[in-house]
mmCIF file of C-alpha atoms in Angstrom:
data_model
loop_
_atom_site.group_PDB
_atom_site.id
_atom_site.type_symbol
_atom_site.label_atom_id
_atom_site.label_comp_id
_atom_site.label_asym_id
_atom_site.label_seq_id
_atom_site.Cartn_x
_atom_site.Cartn_y
_atom_site.Cartn_z
ATOM 1 C CA MET W 25 -3.391 16.039 -15.197
ATOM 2 C CA SER W 26 -6.993 14.967 -14.828
ATOM 3 C CA ALA W 27 -9.359 16.386 -12.249
ATOM 4 C CA PRO W 28 -9.637 14.496 -8.950
ATOM 5 C CA ILE W 29 -11.691 11.322 -9.059
ATOM 6 C CA THR W 30 -15.230 12.443 -8.247
ATOM 7 C CA ALA W 31 -18.725 11.520 -9.350
ATOM 8 C CA PRO W 32 -18.251 12.455 -13.048
ATOM 9 C CA LEU W 33 -15.811 9.550 -13.389
ATOM 10 C CA GLY W 34 -18.648 7.179 -12.664
ATOM 11 C CA ALA W 35 -21.344 6.207 -10.225
ATOM 12 C CA VAL W 36 -18.755 4.429 -8.105
ATOM 13 C CA ALA W 37 -17.991 7.792 -6.442
ATOM 14 C CA ASP W 38 -21.634 8.420 -5.510
ATOM 15 C CA PRO W 39 -22.290 7.218 -1.933
ATOM 16 C CA ASP W 40 -25.972 6.743 -2.802
ATOM 17 C CA SER W 41 -25.210 4.493 -5.767
ATOM 18 C CA PRO W 42 -25.786 0.741 -5.423
ATOM 19 C CA ALA W 43 -22.264 0.247 -6.747
ATOM 20 C CA ALA W 44 -20.669 2.460 -4.097
ATOM 21 C CA ALA W 45 -18.459 0.891 -1.445
ATOM 22 C CA PRO W 46 -20.190 0.159 1.856
ATOM 23 C CA ARG W 47 -18.527 1.717 4.875
ATOM 24 C CA PRO W 48 -16.331 -1.051 6.273
ATOM 25 C CA ARG W 49 -16.898 -2.202 9.815
ATOM 26 C CA ALA W 50 -13.842 -1.672 11.981
ATOM 27 C CA VAL W 51 -11.916 -4.704 13.200
ATOM 28 C CA VAL W 52 -11.899 -4.615 16.997
ATOM 29 C CA LEU W 53 -8.222 -4.652 17.851
ATOM 30 C CA ASP W 54 -6.313 -3.102 20.742
ATOM 31 C CA LEU W 55 -2.743 -2.266 19.780
ATOM 32 C CA THR W 56 -1.971 -0.215 22.871
ATOM 33 C CA GLY W 57 1.756 -0.419 23.565
ATOM 34 C CA ARG W 58 2.663 -1.464 20.020
ATOM 35 C CA THR W 59 4.805 0.682 17.758
ATOM 36 C CA ALA W 60 3.862 0.710 14.075
ATOM 37 C CA LEU W 61 5.790 2.215 11.179
ATOM 38 C CA VAL W 62 3.901 3.094 7.998
ATOM 39 C CA THR W 63 5.661 4.331 4.863
ATOM 40 C CA GLY W 64 3.985 6.593 2.336
ATOM 41 C CA ALA W 65 1.769 7.758 5.176
ATOM 42 C CA ALA W 66 0.951 11.262 3.945
ATOM 43 C CA GLY W 67 -1.826 10.151 1.603
ATOM 44 C CA GLY W 68 -3.889 7.343 0.128
ATOM 45 C CA ILE W 69 -3.536 3.847 1.585
ATOM 46 C CA GLY W 70 -0.690 4.847 3.890
ATOM 47 C CA ARG W 71 -2.729 7.639 5.449
ATOM 48 C CA ALA W 72 -5.681 5.302 6.005
ATOM 49 C CA CYS W 73 -3.413 2.675 7.602
ATOM 50 C CA ALA W 74 -1.689 5.198 9.860
ATOM 51 C CA LEU W 75 -5.008 6.563 11.120
ATOM 52 C CA ARG W 76 -6.483 3.100 11.603
ATOM 53 C CA LEU W 77 -3.460 1.902 13.577
ATOM 54 C CA ALA W 78 -3.534 5.018 15.753
ATOM 55 C CA ALA W 79 -7.277 4.514 16.269
ATOM 56 C CA SER W 80 -6.425 1.063 17.646
ATOM 57 C CA GLY W 81 -4.043 2.530 20.199
ATOM 58 C CA ALA W 82 -0.707 2.078 18.437
ATOM 59 C CA ARG W 83 2.179 4.516 18.502
ATOM 60 C CA VAL W 84 2.498 5.234 14.785
ATOM 61 C CA ARG W 85 5.635 6.434 13.055
ATOM 62 C CA ALA W 86 4.246 8.028 9.916
ATOM 63 C CA VAL W 87 6.988 8.154 7.288
ATOM 64 C CA ASP W 88 6.793 10.189 4.092
ATOM 65 C CA ARG W 89 8.742 12.780 2.120
ATOM 66 C CA VAL W 90 5.790 15.206 1.888
ATOM 67 C CA ALA W 91 5.933 17.482 4.932
ATOM 68 C CA GLU W 92 2.555 19.143 4.353
ATOM 69 C CA GLY W 93 0.772 15.805 4.137
ATOM 70 C CA LEU W 94 2.400 14.593 7.342
ATOM 71 C CA GLU W 95 1.412 17.773 9.169
ATOM 72 C CA ALA W 96 -2.209 17.365 8.100
ATOM 73 C CA LEU W 97 -2.129 13.690 9.111
ATOM 74 C CA ALA W 98 -0.774 14.525 12.572
ATOM 75 C CA GLU W 99 -3.558 17.058 13.104
ATOM 76 C CA GLU W 100 -6.194 14.522 12.088
ATOM 77 C CA ALA W 101 -4.748 11.879 14.425
ATOM 78 C CA ALA W 102 -4.466 14.187 17.442
ATOM 79 C CA GLU W 103 -7.642 12.953 19.151
ATOM 80 C CA LEU W 104 -7.146 9.231 18.477
ATOM 81 C CA PRO W 105 -6.392 6.746 21.277
ATOM 82 C CA GLY W 106 -2.864 6.090 20.035
ATOM 83 C CA SER W 107 -0.243 8.573 18.933
ATOM 84 C CA LEU W 108 1.220 9.603 15.606
ATOM 85 C CA GLU W 109 4.745 10.864 15.064
ATOM 86 C CA PRO W 110 5.465 12.341 11.604
ATOM 87 C CA GLN W 111 8.876 11.379 10.235
ATOM 88 C CA LEU W 112 10.102 13.172 7.133
ATOM 89 C CA LEU W 113 12.148 10.644 5.174
ATOM 90 C CA ASP W 114 13.056 9.964 1.560
ATOM 91 C CA LEU W 115 13.196 6.184 1.198
ATOM 92 C CA THR W 116 15.941 6.417 -1.403
ATOM 93 C CA ASP W 117 18.152 7.080 1.644
ATOM 94 C CA LEU W 118 18.356 3.387 2.414
ATOM 95 C CA ASP W 119 20.531 3.637 5.509
ATOM 96 C CA ALA W 120 18.088 6.106 7.054
ATOM 97 C CA ALA W 121 15.179 3.848 6.138
ATOM 98 C CA GLU W 122 16.737 0.878 7.902
ATOM 99 C CA ALA W 123 17.489 2.961 10.991
ATOM 100 C CA ALA W 124 13.913 4.284 11.097
ATOM 101 C CA ALA W 125 12.520 0.757 11.468
ATOM 102 C CA ASP W 126 14.448 -0.050 14.633
ATOM 103 C CA GLY W 127 12.027 -0.863 17.448
ATOM 104 C CA ALA W 128 8.934 -1.273 15.262
ATOM 105 C CA ASP W 129 6.514 -4.027 16.272
ATOM 106 C CA ILE W 130 4.416 -3.564 13.115
ATOM 107 C CA LEU W 131 5.831 -2.568 9.743
ATOM 108 C CA VAL W 132 3.579 -1.506 6.873
ATOM 109 C CA ASN W 133 5.554 -1.137 3.636
ATOM 110 C CA ASN W 134 3.257 1.024 1.550
ATOM 111 C CA ALA W 135 5.227 3.773 -0.239
ATOM 112 C CA GLY W 136 5.094 3.596 -4.007
ATOM 113 C CA LEU W 137 5.259 5.489 -7.261
ATOM 114 C CA GLN W 138 4.165 4.816 -10.788
ATOM 115 C CA LEU W 139 5.043 5.778 -14.341
ATOM 116 C CA VAL W 140 3.137 4.420 -17.329
ATOM 117 C CA ARG W 141 5.401 4.081 -20.384
ATOM 118 C CA PRO W 142 6.326 1.411 -22.947
ATOM 119 C CA ILE W 143 9.538 -0.389 -21.992
ATOM 120 C CA GLN W 144 11.491 1.117 -24.878
ATOM 121 C CA GLU W 145 10.515 4.596 -23.671
ATOM 122 C CA PHE W 146 10.838 3.955 -19.936
ATOM 123 C CA PRO W 147 13.543 6.182 -18.373
ATOM 124 C CA PRO W 148 16.199 3.954 -16.745
ATOM 125 C CA ASP W 149 16.644 6.376 -13.847
ATOM 126 C CA VAL W 150 12.930 6.192 -13.032
ATOM 127 C CA PHE W 151 13.036 2.380 -13.226
ATOM 128 C CA HIS W 152 15.917 2.439 -10.736
ATOM 129 C CA THR W 153 14.053 4.798 -8.391
ATOM 130 C CA VAL W 154 10.875 2.701 -8.462
ATOM 131 C CA LEU W 155 12.822 -0.456 -7.580
ATOM 132 C CA THR W 156 14.711 1.397 -4.846
ATOM 133 C CA VAL W 157 11.607 2.802 -3.137
ATOM 134 C CA MET W 158 9.300 -0.173 -3.653
ATOM 135 C CA LEU W 159 11.630 -3.160 -3.226
ATOM 136 C CA GLU W 160 15.033 -2.279 -1.822
ATOM 137 C CA ALA W 161 13.657 0.109 0.806
ATOM 138 C CA PRO W 162 11.171 -2.522 2.099
ATOM 139 C CA PHE W 163 14.096 -4.965 2.367
ATOM 140 C CA ARG W 164 16.065 -2.447 4.397
ATOM 141 C CA LEU W 165 13.048 -1.601 6.570
ATOM 142 C CA ILE W 166 12.394 -5.277 7.274
ATOM 143 C CA ARG W 167 16.091 -5.743 8.007
ATOM 144 C CA GLY W 168 15.938 -2.868 10.477
ATOM 145 C CA ALA W 169 12.765 -4.084 12.193
ATOM 146 C CA LEU W 170 13.496 -7.803 12.583
ATOM 147 C CA PRO W 171 16.039 -7.729 15.434
ATOM 148 C CA HIS W 172 13.504 -6.094 17.763
ATOM 149 C CA MET W 173 10.668 -8.324 16.547
ATOM 150 C CA TYR W 174 12.773 -11.460 17.011
ATOM 151 C CA ALA W 175 13.910 -10.382 20.468
ATOM 152 C CA GLN W 176 10.336 -10.026 21.732
ATOM 153 C CA GLY W 177 8.949 -13.024 19.853
ATOM 154 C CA TRP W 178 6.245 -11.045 18.037
ATOM 155 C CA GLY W 179 6.023 -8.936 14.916
ATOM 156 C CA ARG W 180 3.800 -8.119 11.984
ATOM 157 C CA ILE W 181 5.071 -7.208 8.518
ATOM 158 C CA VAL W 182 2.390 -6.140 6.069
ATOM 159 C CA ASN W 183 3.534 -5.293 2.559
ATOM 160 C CA ILE W 184 1.094 -3.313 0.447
ATOM 161 C CA SER W 185 1.512 -5.105 -2.837
ATOM 162 C CA SER W 186 -1.045 -4.967 -5.633
ATOM 163 C CA VAL W 187 -2.912 -7.127 -8.072
ATOM 164 C CA HIS W 188 0.164 -6.237 -10.139
ATOM 165 C CA GLY W 189 2.189 -8.358 -7.746
ATOM 166 C CA LEU W 190 0.214 -11.296 -9.165
ATOM 167 C CA ARG W 191 -0.542 -10.148 -12.711
ATOM 168 C CA ALA W 192 1.194 -7.936 -15.245
ATOM 169 C CA SER W 193 -0.104 -5.000 -17.256
ATOM 170 C CA ALA W 194 1.463 -3.381 -20.278
ATOM 171 C CA PHE W 195 3.404 -0.127 -19.833
ATOM 172 C CA LYS W 196 4.083 -0.685 -16.102
ATOM 173 C CA SER W 197 7.381 -2.551 -16.199
ATOM 174 C CA ALA W 198 8.971 -0.958 -13.122
ATOM 175 C CA TYR W 199 5.867 -1.124 -10.936
ATOM 176 C CA VAL W 200 5.091 -4.731 -11.886
ATOM 177 C CA ALA W 201 8.714 -5.793 -11.393
ATOM 178 C CA ALA W 202 8.846 -4.126 -7.963
ATOM 179 C CA LYS W 203 5.568 -5.648 -6.782
ATOM 180 C CA HIS W 204 6.529 -9.126 -7.988
ATOM 181 C CA GLY W 205 9.801 -8.754 -6.114
ATOM 182 C CA LEU W 206 7.973 -7.580 -2.992
ATOM 183 C CA GLU W 207 5.871 -10.747 -3.077
ATOM 184 C CA GLY W 208 9.012 -12.874 -2.984
ATOM 185 C CA LEU W 209 10.605 -10.777 -0.264
ATOM 186 C CA SER W 210 7.452 -11.071 1.849
ATOM 187 C CA LYS W 211 7.354 -14.859 1.527
ATOM 188 C CA THR W 212 11.021 -15.158 2.434
ATOM 189 C CA ALA W 213 10.494 -12.978 5.513
ATOM 190 C CA ALA W 214 7.558 -15.214 6.461
ATOM 191 C CA LEU W 215 9.666 -18.374 6.312
ATOM 192 C CA GLU W 216 12.505 -16.849 8.306
ATOM 193 C CA GLY W 217 10.243 -15.086 10.805
ATOM 194 C CA ALA W 218 7.941 -17.997 11.645
ATOM 195 C CA PRO W 219 10.159 -19.500 14.397
ATOM 196 C CA HIS W 220 10.327 -16.040 16.017
ATOM 197 C CA GLY W 221 6.605 -15.215 16.133
ATOM 198 C CA VAL W 222 6.809 -12.832 13.164
ATOM 199 C CA THR W 223 4.320 -12.988 10.303
ATOM 200 C CA SER W 224 4.799 -11.429 6.873
ATOM 201 C CA ASN W 225 2.039 -11.020 4.326
ATOM 202 C CA CYS W 226 1.047 -8.975 1.307
ATOM 203 C CA VAL W 227 -2.206 -7.130 0.792
ATOM 204 C CA ASN W 228 -3.077 -6.962 -2.888
ATOM 205 C CA PRO W 229 -5.697 -4.385 -3.804
ATOM 206 C CA GLY W 230 -6.914 -3.626 -7.280
ATOM 207 C CA TYR W 231 -7.227 0.021 -8.228
ATOM 208 C CA VAL W 232 -7.653 2.162 -5.117
ATOM 209 C CA ARG W 233 -9.139 5.646 -5.012
ATOM 210 C CA THR W 234 -5.811 7.452 -4.431
ATOM 211 C CA PRO W 235 -3.797 10.253 -6.063
ATOM 212 C CA LEU W 236 -1.555 7.554 -7.596
ATOM 213 C CA VAL W 237 -4.535 6.144 -9.489
ATOM 214 C CA GLU W 238 -5.649 9.624 -10.503
ATOM 215 C CA ARG W 239 -2.273 10.104 -12.162
ATOM 216 C CA GLN W 240 -2.538 6.695 -13.830
ATOM 217 C CA ILE W 241 -5.903 7.664 -15.282
ATOM 218 C CA ALA W 242 -4.352 10.807 -16.760
ATOM 219 C CA ASP W 243 -1.385 8.853 -18.165
ATOM 220 C CA GLN W 244 -3.579 6.120 -19.616
ATOM 221 C CA ALA W 245 -5.936 8.680 -21.159
ATOM 222 C CA ALA W 246 -2.978 10.246 -22.924
ATOM 223 C CA ALA W 247 -1.503 6.878 -23.954
ATOM 224 C CA HIS W 248 -4.779 5.532 -25.374
ATOM 225 C CA GLY W 249 -6.175 8.832 -26.641
ATOM 226 C CA ILE W 250 -9.458 8.411 -24.754
ATOM 227 C CA PRO W 251 -11.268 10.423 -22.048
ATOM 228 C CA PRO W 252 -10.583 9.642 -18.352
ATOM 229 C CA GLN W 253 -14.080 8.182 -17.891
ATOM 230 C CA ARG W 254 -13.344 5.523 -20.515
ATOM 231 C CA VAL W 255 -9.974 4.772 -18.927
ATOM 232 C CA LEU W 256 -11.755 3.881 -15.708
ATOM 233 C CA SER W 257 -14.388 1.651 -17.295
ATOM 234 C CA GLU W 258 -12.479 0.197 -20.262
ATOM 235 C CA VAL W 259 -8.901 -0.028 -18.998
ATOM 236 C CA LEU W 260 -8.536 -0.001 -15.222
ATOM 237 C CA LEU W 261 -11.711 -1.893 -14.341
ATOM 238 C CA LYS W 262 -11.890 -4.010 -17.491
ATOM 239 C CA ASP W 263 -10.965 -7.267 -15.712
ATOM 240 C CA SER W 264 -12.640 -6.495 -12.392
ATOM 241 C CA ALA W 265 -15.976 -8.179 -11.668
ATOM 242 C CA LEU W 266 -16.816 -5.367 -9.247
ATOM 243 C CA LYS W 267 -16.910 -2.184 -11.296
ATOM 244 C CA ARG W 268 -15.685 0.308 -8.740
ATOM 245 C CA LEU W 269 -12.488 1.498 -7.143
ATOM 246 C CA ILE W 270 -11.629 0.114 -3.727
ATOM 247 C CA GLU W 271 -11.421 2.678 -0.938
ATOM 248 C CA PRO W 272 -8.261 3.231 1.161
ATOM 249 C CA ASP W 273 -10.244 2.516 4.345
ATOM 250 C CA GLU W 274 -11.078 -0.956 3.041
ATOM 251 C CA VAL W 275 -7.403 -1.713 2.492
ATOM 252 C CA ALA W 276 -6.577 -0.420 5.980
ATOM 253 C CA GLU W 277 -9.081 -2.845 7.521
ATOM 254 C CA ALA W 278 -7.338 -5.738 5.757
ATOM 255 C CA VAL W 279 -4.003 -4.541 7.141
ATOM 256 C CA LEU W 280 -5.477 -4.385 10.647
ATOM 257 C CA TYR W 281 -6.890 -7.889 10.306
ATOM 258 C CA LEU W 282 -3.413 -9.254 9.606
ATOM 259 C CA CYS W 283 -2.285 -7.738 12.925
ATOM 260 C CA ALA W 284 -5.133 -9.351 14.862
ATOM 261 C CA PRO W 285 -4.732 -12.458 17.046
ATOM 262 C CA GLN W 286 -7.160 -14.274 14.738
ATOM 263 C CA ALA W 287 -4.611 -13.886 11.910
ATOM 264 C CA SER W 288 -1.634 -15.339 13.766
ATOM 265 C CA PHE W 289 -1.561 -18.437 11.508
ATOM 266 C CA ILE W 290 -1.647 -16.374 8.307
ATOM 267 C CA THR W 291 1.831 -15.817 6.944
ATOM 268 C CA GLY W 292 3.598 -15.965 3.614
ATOM 269 C CA THR W 293 0.424 -15.276 1.695
ATOM 270 C CA SER W 294 -1.249 -12.549 -0.352
ATOM 271 C CA LEU W 295 -4.635 -11.201 0.692
ATOM 272 C CA THR W 296 -6.230 -10.226 -2.594
ATOM 273 C CA LEU W 297 -8.716 -7.332 -2.659
ATOM 274 C CA ASP W 298 -9.150 -7.093 -6.417
ATOM 275 C CA GLY W 299 -12.898 -7.285 -7.039
ATOM 276 C CA GLY W 300 -12.522 -10.583 -8.864
ATOM 277 C CA TRP W 301 -9.717 -9.513 -11.242
ATOM 278 C CA THR W 302 -7.569 -12.606 -10.600
ATOM 279 C CA ALA W 303 -10.601 -14.923 -10.754
ATOM 280 C CA HIS W 304 -10.214 -14.953 -14.555
#
């Protein structure tokens, strides 16, 4: 396992560097009275989304299987305008996942996992788990949330996809398959939800500064036999015009935008935050 992503992995982690991410301006959005469910909320993008939704006044159901992370998240959210309720849940329990989504006005499908292996070496049980957590669980969560959304004539489904929902990379068969499937599920939900005031969209970041990416850097370093610094510059960011990792807060702002009144005509699409990767 590599060390956490800090300045030695490149100037992108230095807040004084010209290449560092600017602090995003917050979208002004009042979600008081709305209930939001965020999966994978204990860390990374999910944590940023949960905090941002609570900061906008929403009642947030923060779902994860990591109790310690949820406890820390709840403490951090204690002084925010909204509220945050930690919910310990393993998304491989699909019936429980569907039940957890009942009554949600906003659903953020974020939970994910990754394993980097050639297809011929990829463990079938891990492939099955990745597809369960990252595709079947979102289906069940959407299925659980839609009756309430339809009944009130308003709902927002935001699926945290990836540039890998639009492009493939070697050694990531399960992740790429799940994200491509999530794109199709999101579009179908958009078509069905439109007459009921429900939008469904994907947010597609490139590589985000999260523990998941830290693990990918370690795996790729081992697979290619190169140091982690070269993985970042020569593998992960090779096709990105902007040579830095995107920050979780930036992704959370995109999620919030899709919940805003100004985004009510945006549905069935993918909001790409990939630093120019897919411009090739």
